[in-house]
Coordinates of C-alpha atoms and ligand atoms in Angstrom, one line a residue:
X1 CA 71.3 67.6 71.9
X2 CA 72.2 63.9 72.6
X3 CA 72.0 62.3 75.7
X4 CA 75.6 62.8 76.6
X5 CA 75.2 66.4 75.8
X6 CA 72.3 66.8 78.3
X7 CA 74.3 64.9 80.8
X8 CA 77.2 67.2 80.7
X9 CA 74.9 70.6 80.7
X10 CA 73.0 68.8 83.8
X11 CA 76.4 68.3 85.6
X12 CA 77.3 71.3 84.8
X13 CA 74.7 72.9 86.7
X14 CA 75.3 71.0 89.2
X15 CA 79.3 72.1 89.5
X16 CA 78.0 75.8 89.5
X17 CA 75.8 74.8 92.2
X18 CA 79.0 74.5 94.1
X19 CA 79.9 78.0 93.8
X20 CA 83.5 77.7 93.8
X21 CA 84.1 81.2 93.0
X22 CA 81.6 82.7 95.3
X23 CA 84.8 83.7 97.6
X24 CA 86.7 85.8 94.5
X25 CA 83.0 87.4 94.0
X26 CA 83.8 89.5 97.1
X27 CA 87.2 90.5 96.2
X28 CA 88.4 93.7 94.2
X29 CA 90.9 93.4 91.4
X30 CA 94.4 94.5 90.9
X31 CA 95.0 96.9 88.9
X32 CA 99.0 97.8 88.0
X33 CA 98.9 101.0 90.3
X34 CA 97.7 98.8 93.6
X35 CA 100.1 96.3 92.8
X36 CA 103.0 98.4 92.8
X37 CA 103.2 98.7 96.3
X38 CA 104.0 94.8 96.6
X39 CA 106.1 94.7 94.0
X40 CA 109.4 93.2 95.3
X41 CA 112.2 95.1 96.4
X42 CA 115.1 93.8 94.1
X43 CA 118.4 93.7 95.2
X44 CA 120.5 91.0 93.9
X45 CA 120.5 88.1 91.2
X46 CA 120.6 84.4 92.1
X47 CA 123.4 82.8 90.7
X48 CA 122.6 79.4 90.2
X49 CA 119.4 77.6 89.0
X50 CA 119.6 74.3 90.8
X51 CA 115.8 73.4 90.6
X52 CA 116.6 70.9 87.3
X53 CA 118.0 69.0 89.7
X54 CA 115.6 68.7 92.6
X55 CA 113.8 65.5 93.0
X56 CA 111.2 65.1 95.8
X57 CA 110.5 61.7 96.9
X58 CA 108.7 62.5 99.6
X59 CA 105.3 62.0 97.9
X60 CA 104.4 59.9 94.9
X61 CA 104.3 62.8 92.2
X62 CA 106.9 64.6 91.3
X63 CA 106.3 68.3 91.4
X64 CA 109.1 69.6 89.4
X65 CA 109.7 72.2 87.2
X66 CA 112.1 73.6 84.6
X67 CA 113.3 76.9 84.2
X68 CA 114.0 77.9 80.9
X69 CA 115.5 81.4 81.6
X70 CA 119.3 81.3 81.1
X71 CA 120.2 83.4 84.0
X72 CA 121.8 86.6 83.2
X73 CA 125.8 87.3 84.1
X74 CA 126.0 87.2 87.9
X75 CA 126.8 90.5 88.0
X76 CA 125.6 91.2 91.4
X77 CA 126.9 94.9 91.7
X78 CA 125.1 95.8 88.8
X79 CA 122.0 94.0 89.8
X80 CA 121.9 95.8 92.8
X81 CA 121.6 99.1 91.2
X82 CA 119.3 98.0 88.8
X83 CA 116.2 99.9 89.0
X84 CA 113.5 98.6 91.1
X85 CA 110.5 96.8 89.0
X86 CA 107.3 99.2 88.8
X87 CA 105.8 96.1 86.9
X88 CA 102.9 94.0 88.5
X89 CA 103.8 90.3 88.1
X90 CA 101.5 87.7 86.8
X91 CA 101.7 83.8 86.4
X92 CA 100.4 82.1 83.7
X93 CA 99.7 78.8 83.1
X94 CA 99.1 76.8 79.5
X95 CA 96.9 74.1 80.1
X96 CA 94.7 71.8 77.2
X97 CA 94.6 68.9 75.3
X98 CA 97.8 67.1 74.5
X99 CA 99.4 68.6 71.2
X100 CA 97.1 71.9 71.6
X101 CA 100.5 73.8 71.0
X102 CA 100.9 75.0 74.4
X103 CA 105.1 74.2 74.1
X104 CA 105.0 75.9 70.9
X105 CA 103.0 79.0 71.8
X106 CA 105.5 79.3 74.9
X107 CA 108.4 78.8 72.7
X108 CA 107.3 81.6 70.2
X109 CA 106.8 84.0 72.9
X110 CA 110.2 83.7 74.3
X111 CA 111.3 83.9 70.6
X112 CA 109.1 87.1 69.7
X113 CA 110.5 88.5 73.0
X114 CA 114.1 88.3 71.9
X115 CA 115.1 85.7 74.3
X116 CA 116.0 83.2 71.8
X117 CA 118.1 84.0 68.8
X118 CA 117.7 82.4 65.1
X119 CA 121.2 80.2 65.4
X120 CA 119.4 78.5 68.1
X121 CA 116.1 78.1 66.2
X122 CA 117.9 76.5 63.2
X123 CA 119.7 74.2 65.4
X124 CA 116.3 72.9 67.0
X125 CA 115.0 72.7 63.5
X126 CA 117.7 70.5 62.7
X127 CA 117.5 68.5 66.0
X128 CA 113.4 68.1 65.7
X129 CA 114.2 66.9 61.9
X130 CA 116.6 64.4 63.3
X131 CA 114.1 63.1 65.2
X132 CA 111.2 63.2 62.6
X133 CA 109.4 65.8 64.7
X134 CA 110.0 68.6 62.3
X135 CA 107.0 70.9 63.3
X136 CA 108.2 70.4 66.9
X137 CA 111.1 72.9 66.9
X138 CA 109.3 75.8 68.4
X139 CA 108.2 73.6 71.1
X140 CA 111.8 72.6 71.4
X141 CA 112.3 75.9 73.4
X142 CA 110.0 74.8 76.2
X143 CA 110.4 70.8 76.0
X144 CA 114.5 70.5 77.0
X145 CA 114.6 66.8 78.0
X146 CA 115.5 64.3 75.9
X147 CA 112.4 62.2 76.7
X148 CA 110.1 65.3 75.7
X149 CA 111.8 65.9 72.5
X150 CA 111.9 62.7 71.2
X151 CA 108.2 61.8 72.3
X152 CA 107.3 65.5 71.2
X153 CA 105.3 65.9 74.7
X154 CA 105.8 67.8 77.8
X155 CA 106.2 65.9 81.1
X156 CA 107.5 68.4 83.8
X157 CA 105.8 71.9 83.8
X158 CA 108.4 74.3 82.2
X159 CA 108.9 77.9 83.1
X160 CA 109.8 80.7 81.5
X161 CA 109.4 84.7 81.9
X162 CA 108.8 87.2 79.6
X163 CA 107.3 91.3 79.8
X164 CA 105.1 93.6 77.9
X165 CA 104.8 97.0 78.9
X166 CA 102.8 96.9 82.1
X167 CA 103.6 93.4 83.6
X168 CA 106.1 90.8 84.2
X169 CA 104.9 87.3 83.2
X170 CA 105.8 83.8 84.7
X171 CA 104.8 81.3 81.9
X172 CA 104.1 77.5 83.4
X173 CA 103.8 75.1 80.2
X174 CA 101.9 72.4 81.6
X175 CA 101.6 68.7 79.8
X176 CA 98.4 67.8 78.2
X177 CA 99.0 64.1 78.0
X178 CA 96.7 62.4 80.5
X179 CA 99.5 60.7 82.5
X180 CA 100.9 63.8 83.5
X181 CA 97.8 65.4 85.2
X182 CA 99.5 65.9 88.7
X183 CA 102.2 67.7 87.4
X184 CA 99.4 69.8 85.7
X185 CA 97.9 70.5 88.9
X186 CA 101.2 71.6 90.6
X187 CA 101.4 74.0 87.5
X188 CA 98.1 75.6 87.6
X189 CA 98.3 75.9 91.1
X190 CA 101.0 78.0 91.0
X191 CA 99.0 80.6 88.2
X192 CA 96.0 83.3 88.3
X193 CA 95.9 83.3 84.7
X194 CA 95.2 80.4 82.6
X195 CA 95.8 80.1 78.9
X196 CA 93.5 76.9 77.5
X197 CA 94.8 76.1 74.0
X198 CA 92.7 74.6 71.7
X199 CA 93.8 73.1 68.4
X200 CA 91.4 74.2 65.9
X201 CA 92.8 71.2 63.2
X202 CA 89.7 68.8 61.9
X203 CA 89.5 66.1 64.8
X204 CA 91.8 67.7 67.4
X205 CA 89.5 70.0 68.4
X206 CA 86.6 67.2 68.9
X207 CA 88.9 64.7 70.5
X208 CA 90.3 66.9 73.3
X209 CA 86.6 68.3 74.2
X210 CA 85.5 64.6 74.3
X211 CA 84.9 62.9 77.7
X212 CA 87.9 61.7 78.7
X213 CA 89.9 64.5 76.7
X214 CA 91.7 67.1 78.9
X215 CA 90.2 70.3 77.5
X216 CA 87.5 69.4 80.0
X217 CA 89.6 67.9 83.0
X218 CA 92.2 70.8 82.7
X219 CA 89.0 73.5 82.7
X220 CA 87.9 71.9 85.9
X221 CA 91.0 71.6 87.5
X222 CA 92.2 74.8 86.7
X223 CA 88.9 76.5 88.0
X224 CA 89.1 74.4 91.1
X225 CA 92.7 75.0 91.6
X226 CA 91.9 79.1 92.0
X227 CA 92.8 79.9 88.1
X228 CA 90.4 82.8 88.0
X229 CA 90.7 84.2 84.6
X230 CA 91.1 82.1 81.1
X231 CA 92.3 83.2 77.5
X232 CA 91.0 80.6 75.4
X233 CA 93.4 80.7 72.4
X234 CA 92.5 78.8 69.5
X235 CA 95.3 77.5 68.1
X236 CA 96.6 76.4 64.6
X237 CA 94.3 78.5 62.8
X238 CA 97.0 78.4 60.0
X239 CA 96.6 74.7 59.8
X240 CA 95.3 73.7 56.0
X241 CA 92.2 72.0 57.6
X242 CA 91.3 75.4 59.0
X243 CA 92.8 78.0 57.0
X244 CA 91.3 80.9 59.4
X245 CA 87.7 79.7 58.7
X246 CA 85.6 82.1 60.6
X247 CA 83.2 79.1 60.7
X248 CA 85.6 76.8 62.6
X249 CA 86.5 79.6 65.3
X250 CA 82.7 80.1 65.7
X251 CA 81.9 76.4 66.2
X252 CA 84.4 76.2 69.0
X253 CA 83.5 79.4 70.3
X254 CA 79.8 78.0 70.5
X255 CA 80.7 74.5 71.9
X256 CA 83.2 75.5 74.6
X257 CA 81.1 78.8 76.0
X258 CA 78.2 76.5 77.8
X259 CA 81.0 74.0 79.3
X260 CA 82.9 77.0 80.7
X261 CA 80.0 78.4 82.3
X262 CA 79.3 75.0 83.8
X263 CA 83.0 75.0 85.1
X264 CA 82.4 78.1 87.0
X265 CA 83.8 80.6 84.7
X266 CA 81.7 83.8 84.2
X267 CA 82.4 84.0 80.7
X268 CA 81.5 87.6 80.1
X269 CA 83.9 88.6 82.9
X270 CA 86.7 86.1 83.5
X271 CA 87.0 84.8 79.8
X272 CA 88.4 85.8 76.9
X273 CA 88.7 84.2 73.1
X274 CA 91.2 84.3 70.5
X275 CA 92.6 83.2 67.4
X276 CA 96.2 82.4 66.9
X277 CA 98.6 80.5 65.4
X278 CA 101.6 79.6 67.4
X279 CA 103.8 77.9 65.0
X280 CA 103.8 81.0 63.1
X281 CA 103.7 83.6 65.7
X282 CA 100.3 85.2 64.1
X283 CA 98.1 87.4 66.6
X284 CA 100.5 86.8 69.5
X285 CA 102.8 90.1 70.0
X286 CA 101.1 92.1 67.1
X287 CA 97.5 92.2 65.7
X288 CA 96.6 90.2 63.2
X289 CA 97.4 91.1 59.7
X290 CA 93.8 91.5 58.0
X291 CA 95.2 89.7 54.7
X292 CA 95.5 86.6 56.3
X293 CA 92.6 87.1 58.8
X294 CA 90.2 89.6 57.9
X295 CA 87.5 89.1 60.1
X296 CA 89.3 89.6 63.7
X297 CA 89.4 92.9 65.1
X298 CA 90.0 92.0 68.4
X299 CA 93.3 92.2 70.2
X300 CA 96.3 90.0 69.9
X301 CA 97.2 87.8 72.6
X302 CA 99.8 90.1 74.5
X303 CA 97.5 92.6 74.7
X304 CA 94.7 90.4 76.3
X305 CA 97.3 89.5 78.8
X306 CA 98.1 93.0 79.5
X307 CA 94.5 94.0 80.1
X308 CA 94.1 90.9 82.2
X309 CA 93.0 91.7 85.8
X310 CA 93.2 89.6 88.6
X311 CA 91.3 89.1 92.5
X312 CA 93.3 90.7 94.8
X313 CA 94.8 89.3 97.8
X314 CA 95.8 90.6 101.0
X315 CA 99.3 91.6 101.6
X316 CA 98.6 92.3 105.2
X317 CA 96.8 88.7 106.0
X318 CA 98.5 85.7 107.9
X319 CA 101.7 84.5 105.9
X320 CA 100.7 81.5 103.7
X321 CA 103.0 80.0 101.5
X322 CA 102.5 76.1 100.4
X323 CA 105.8 74.4 99.4
X324 CA 106.0 72.6 96.2
X325 CA 109.6 71.8 96.4
X326 CA 112.6 71.9 98.5
X327 CA 116.3 71.5 97.7
X328 CA 119.8 71.7 99.7
X329 CA 122.2 75.0 98.6
X330 CA 124.5 76.5 101.3
X331 CA 121.0 75.9 103.9
X332 CA 117.5 74.7 102.8
X333 CA 115.5 76.5 100.3
X334 CA 111.8 76.0 100.0
X335 CA 109.9 77.1 96.8
X336 CA 106.1 77.9 96.4
X337 CA 103.7 80.7 95.6
X338 CA 102.6 83.1 98.8
X339 CA 98.7 82.7 98.9
X340 CA 98.2 85.4 101.5
X341 CA 100.9 88.0 103.3
X342 CA 104.0 89.0 102.9
X343 CA 107.7 88.0 103.9
X344 CA 110.5 89.6 104.5
X345 CA 114.1 89.0 105.4
X346 CA 114.9 88.2 108.8
X347 CA 111.6 87.0 109.4
X348 CA 110.1 84.2 111.9
X349 CA 107.9 81.8 110.3
X350 CA 106.6 78.2 111.4
X351 CA 107.0 75.1 109.0
X352 CA 103.3 73.1 109.3
X353 CA 102.0 70.8 110.4
X354 CA 105.5 69.8 112.4
X355 CA 105.5 73.4 113.8
X356 CA 109.3 74.0 113.2
X357 CA 110.1 77.6 114.1
X358 CA 112.3 78.9 111.2
X359 CA 114.2 82.1 110.3
X360 CA 114.2 83.7 106.7
X361 CA 117.7 84.2 105.6
X362 CA 116.9 85.1 102.0
X363 CA 114.1 85.9 99.7
X364 CA 114.6 85.2 95.7
X365 CA 111.5 86.3 93.1
X366 CA 112.3 84.6 90.0
X367 CA 116.2 84.9 89.5
X368 CA 115.9 87.9 91.7
X369 CA 117.0 88.3 95.2
X370 CA 114.6 90.4 97.0
X371 CA 114.1 91.6 100.3
X372 CA 110.2 91.0 100.5
X373 CA 107.5 89.6 98.6
X374 CA 103.5 89.6 98.8
X375 CA 100.9 87.8 97.7
X376 CA 100.9 86.3 94.3
X377 CA 104.8 85.6 94.0
X378 CA 106.2 82.3 93.1
X379 CA 109.2 82.1 95.5
X380 CA 112.4 80.6 96.8
X381 CA 113.1 81.3 100.4
X382 CA 116.2 80.1 102.3
X383 CA 115.4 79.3 105.6
X384 CA 117.8 78.4 109.0
X385 CA 116.2 76.0 111.9
X386 CA 115.6 73.3 109.6
X387 CA 116.9 70.4 107.4
X388 CA 115.7 69.9 103.9
X389 CA 114.6 66.4 105.3
X390 CA 112.2 67.9 107.6
X391 CA 110.2 69.4 104.8
X392 CA 107.8 67.7 102.5
X393 CA 106.0 69.0 99.6
X394 CA 102.7 70.2 101.0
X395 CA 104.0 71.3 104.0
X396 CA 102.8 75.2 104.6
X397 CA 105.2 78.3 105.5
X398 CA 103.2 80.0 107.6
X399 CA 103.0 82.9 110.2
X400 CA 103.8 82.1 113.9
X401 CA 101.0 84.1 115.3
X402 CA 98.2 83.0 112.9
X403 CA 99.5 79.5 111.7
X404 CA 97.5 77.4 109.2
X405 CA 95.6 74.5 110.9
X406 CA 96.9 71.2 110.5
X407 CA 94.0 68.3 110.3
X408 CA 93.9 64.5 109.5
X409 CA 90.1 65.3 109.3
X410 CA 87.5 67.8 108.1
X411 CA 84.1 68.6 106.6
X412 CA 83.9 69.3 102.8
X413 CA 80.7 70.0 100.1
X414 CA 81.8 67.6 97.1
X415 CA 80.5 68.0 93.3
X416 CA 80.9 64.4 92.0
X417 CA 82.2 64.6 88.5
X418 CA 82.2 61.2 87.0
X419 CA 83.0 58.1 88.9
X420 CA 85.1 55.4 87.4
X421 CA 82.2 52.8 86.1
X422 CA 79.7 54.7 87.2
X423 CA 80.7 53.3 90.9
X424 CA 78.5 54.5 93.6
X425 CA 80.0 56.9 96.1
X426 CA 79.3 55.9 99.8
X427 CA 81.2 55.7 103.3
X428 CA 84.8 54.0 102.8
X429 CA 85.4 55.4 99.2
X430 CA 89.0 56.1 98.9
X431 CA 90.5 58.6 96.4
X432 CA 93.9 60.8 96.2
X433 CA 93.1 64.4 97.5
X434 CA 95.1 67.0 95.8
X435 CA 94.9 70.6 97.8
X436 CA 97.0 73.2 97.3
X437 CA 100.3 71.1 96.9
X438 CA 99.2 68.4 99.1
X439 CA 98.7 65.1 97.4
X440 CA 97.7 62.4 100.2
X441 CA 95.4 59.0 99.9
X442 CA 91.8 60.0 101.6
X443 CA 88.9 58.0 102.8
X444 CA 85.2 59.4 102.9
X445 CA 84.4 58.7 106.3
X446 CA 80.5 59.3 106.2
X447 CA 78.2 61.2 103.9
X448 CA 76.3 64.1 105.8
X449 CA 73.7 65.4 103.5
X450 CA 73.1 65.8 99.9
X451 CA 72.4 69.2 98.4
X452 CA 69.7 69.8 96.0
X453 CA 71.3 71.1 92.8
X454 CA 68.3 73.2 91.9
X455 CA 67.4 74.9 95.3
X456 CA 70.9 74.6 97.0
X457 CA 69.4 73.2 99.9
X458 CA 70.1 70.1 101.9
X459 CA 67.5 67.5 101.3
X460 CA 66.1 66.1 104.4
X461 CA 66.2 62.4 103.4
X462 CA 69.6 60.5 105.3
X463 CA 72.0 59.7 102.4
X464 CA 73.6 56.8 102.3
X465 CA 75.1 57.0 98.8
X466 CA 75.3 59.3 95.7
X467 CA 76.0 58.9 92.2
X468 CA 77.5 61.1 89.2
X469 CA 76.6 64.7 89.7
X470 CA 75.4 65.1 93.1
X471 CA 76.3 67.4 95.6
X472 CA 77.1 65.9 98.9
X473 CA 78.6 67.2 102.2
X474 CA 80.9 64.6 103.4
X475 CA 83.4 63.8 106.3
X476 CA 87.0 63.2 104.9
X477 CA 90.0 61.7 107.0
X478 CA 93.6 61.3 105.7
X479 CA 96.5 59.4 107.6
X480 CA 98.8 62.2 107.8
X481 CA 98.3 65.6 109.5
X482 CA 97.4 68.2 106.1
X483 CA 97.8 71.7 106.4
X484 CA 94.2 73.3 104.9
X485 CA 91.9 76.3 105.5
X486 CA 88.1 76.8 105.0
X487 CA 87.6 77.7 101.5
X488 CA 85.5 80.9 103.1
X489 CA 88.9 82.1 104.6
X490 CA 91.3 81.4 102.2
X491 CA 89.6 79.9 98.9
X492 CA 92.9 78.8 97.5
X493 CA 93.8 76.4 100.6
X494 CA 90.2 75.4 100.5
X495 CA 89.6 73.8 97.4
X496 CA 90.6 70.6 95.9
X497 CA 90.2 67.8 93.6
X498 CA 90.0 64.1 94.4
X499 CA 91.0 61.8 91.8
X500 CA 90.8 57.6 91.5
X501 CA 93.4 55.8 88.9
X502 CA 94.2 59.1 87.1
X503 CA 90.9 60.2 86.8
X504 CA 89.4 63.7 88.4
X505 CA 86.3 61.9 90.1
X506 CA 85.2 64.9 92.1
X507 CA 85.9 68.7 92.7
X508 CA 85.1 70.2 96.2
X509 CA 85.7 72.7 99.2
X510 CA 86.5 72.7 102.4
X511 CA 83.6 73.6 104.8
X512 CA 84.6 73.0 108.4
X513 CA 87.8 71.8 110.4
X514 CA 87.7 70.4 113.6
X515 CA 87.5 73.0 116.3
X516 CA 90.7 71.3 118.2
X517 CA 93.2 71.1 115.1
X518 CA 96.8 70.6 115.9
Ligands
GTP601 P1 101.8 68.5 75.0 O1 102.8 69.2 75.8 O2 102.6 66.8 74.7 O3 100.7 68.2 75.7 O4 101.4 69.1 73.9 P2 101.4 70.7 73.7 O5 100.2 71.4 73.8 O6 102.8 71.6 74.1 O7 101.8 70.8 72.0 P3 103.4 71.3 71.0 O8 103.9 72.6 71.5 O9 104.3 70.0 71.5 O10 102.7 70.8 69.6 C1 102.2 69.6 69.3 C2 102.2 69.6 67.7 O11 101.2 71.0 67.3 C3 103.8 70.3 67.0 O12 103.6 69.6 65.8 C4 103.4 71.9 66.7 O13 104.3 71.7 65.6 C5 102.0 71.9 66.0 N1 101.3 73.0 66.6 C6 101.7 73.6 67.5 N2 100.9 75.2 67.4 C7 100.6 74.8 65.9 C8 100.0 76.0 64.6 O14 100.0 77.3 65.5 N3 99.7 75.3 63.8 C9 100.3 74.4 63.2 N4 100.0 74.4 62.0 N5 101.0 73.6 64.2 C10 100.9 73.6 65.4
MG602 MG1 103.9 70.8 75.7

């Protein structure tokens, strides 16, 4: 084992000591039966998807999503009669290093589920060829804007929908390029299940897995953002440098397992590996053809997704929906994922932290207008009582009786991953805080205690600075009021990352909020 690898495993041990997943362990899982009761009640179709045009200038990072599904003809009456969906719903984010094949797999899924016809594929083939990006034609289904198609990389999170026998899936295709990690964070914060795409092509797995590669960063972020289950797809198995080699697959699995463990995933319970080819569509919708890959006996991708069980959320808890984006459409519409509680047409709620009382006029789940929706759903909610410019991304739509706390200071336990140029971490350190949909400059104002990663107990001596790999309890300040919760109360709203100059330097959880919060 080289020094780097040893260091990695040490840091990994430390991350585990953060026990970011402890809150989930006490939860049960949702099976299709339980989920039924909370399925949204569909009554109508949304006519127009105007999200593409939404720009949020309120924060330095744009949280944009592209909706790939072309709305069906807006036959309202027919939609009203449509049978209520009995299927459970899961949000799945595709993550992994640039060029691993995320958009290609997303495009292939839409093709295999009959949402893209052969003629469109041929058109994309021609367009991709003109741009000298022949092999990107499947990715063009997900990568819709000119910049993405010319460069062959995803910039904005792509969004699409498909269904299996038991489940409705929303897929979120995150960008792998390191410049767009903030967009990836916004995609991952909306998901429960992650598909970590790894390229098996010679040299590509290695680059992605290296220090500074996005395979590592995405896994650590996903865990911190509450992606509780991972399907690790070893992609490009058809590539001539791989040729469905079992040795290559095993090599990748054996290197990934210790790293996933160190990032807080329980590999036995929460992680599943599969070999696939996104480009050829092999082992996606149907099981592997034995003549191509005789050694794989496991499930195909759709089967594995169908079997995924996710932690249960409380449909009766106080309502919390962090706002990712907002726009004007005959009123004020906010978008986000419900993290706790349920919402109904007619409900009175608060937009926090500005305590604006609002009324829910309409609720949309994907394209469908629904009367109510529960936790885990990605919604668009039309509100009265507030103007669009009174809302910023990071605000939280919240219950009136038990509103979310709004603070400018909190106590957190941090795991330092890797500081820039091995800097030291001390009071006065500044970073960008990412917590649910909040992106805010912050400053560490005081280090309170260092935690011994071995014993998990606070160390006695006073702590003035720490280095890479340390676990430390500290006080963090922000300039503007932010809405957060204690990790022990609402893990999704209490786990965060700190980034500096485009790199993730620490992950953490909120331990205490000031007793008088506004
Ligand atoms: P970013 O969005 O930029 O992070 O990349 P991505 O992960 O979405 O990768 P994308 O789907 O754009 O694919 C990148 C390249 O890998 C393209 O040339 C694809 O044709 C190729 N590719 C993707 N999947 C496969 C596969 O299963 N086999 C082979 N041989 N090539 C693949
Ligand atoms: Mg992509």
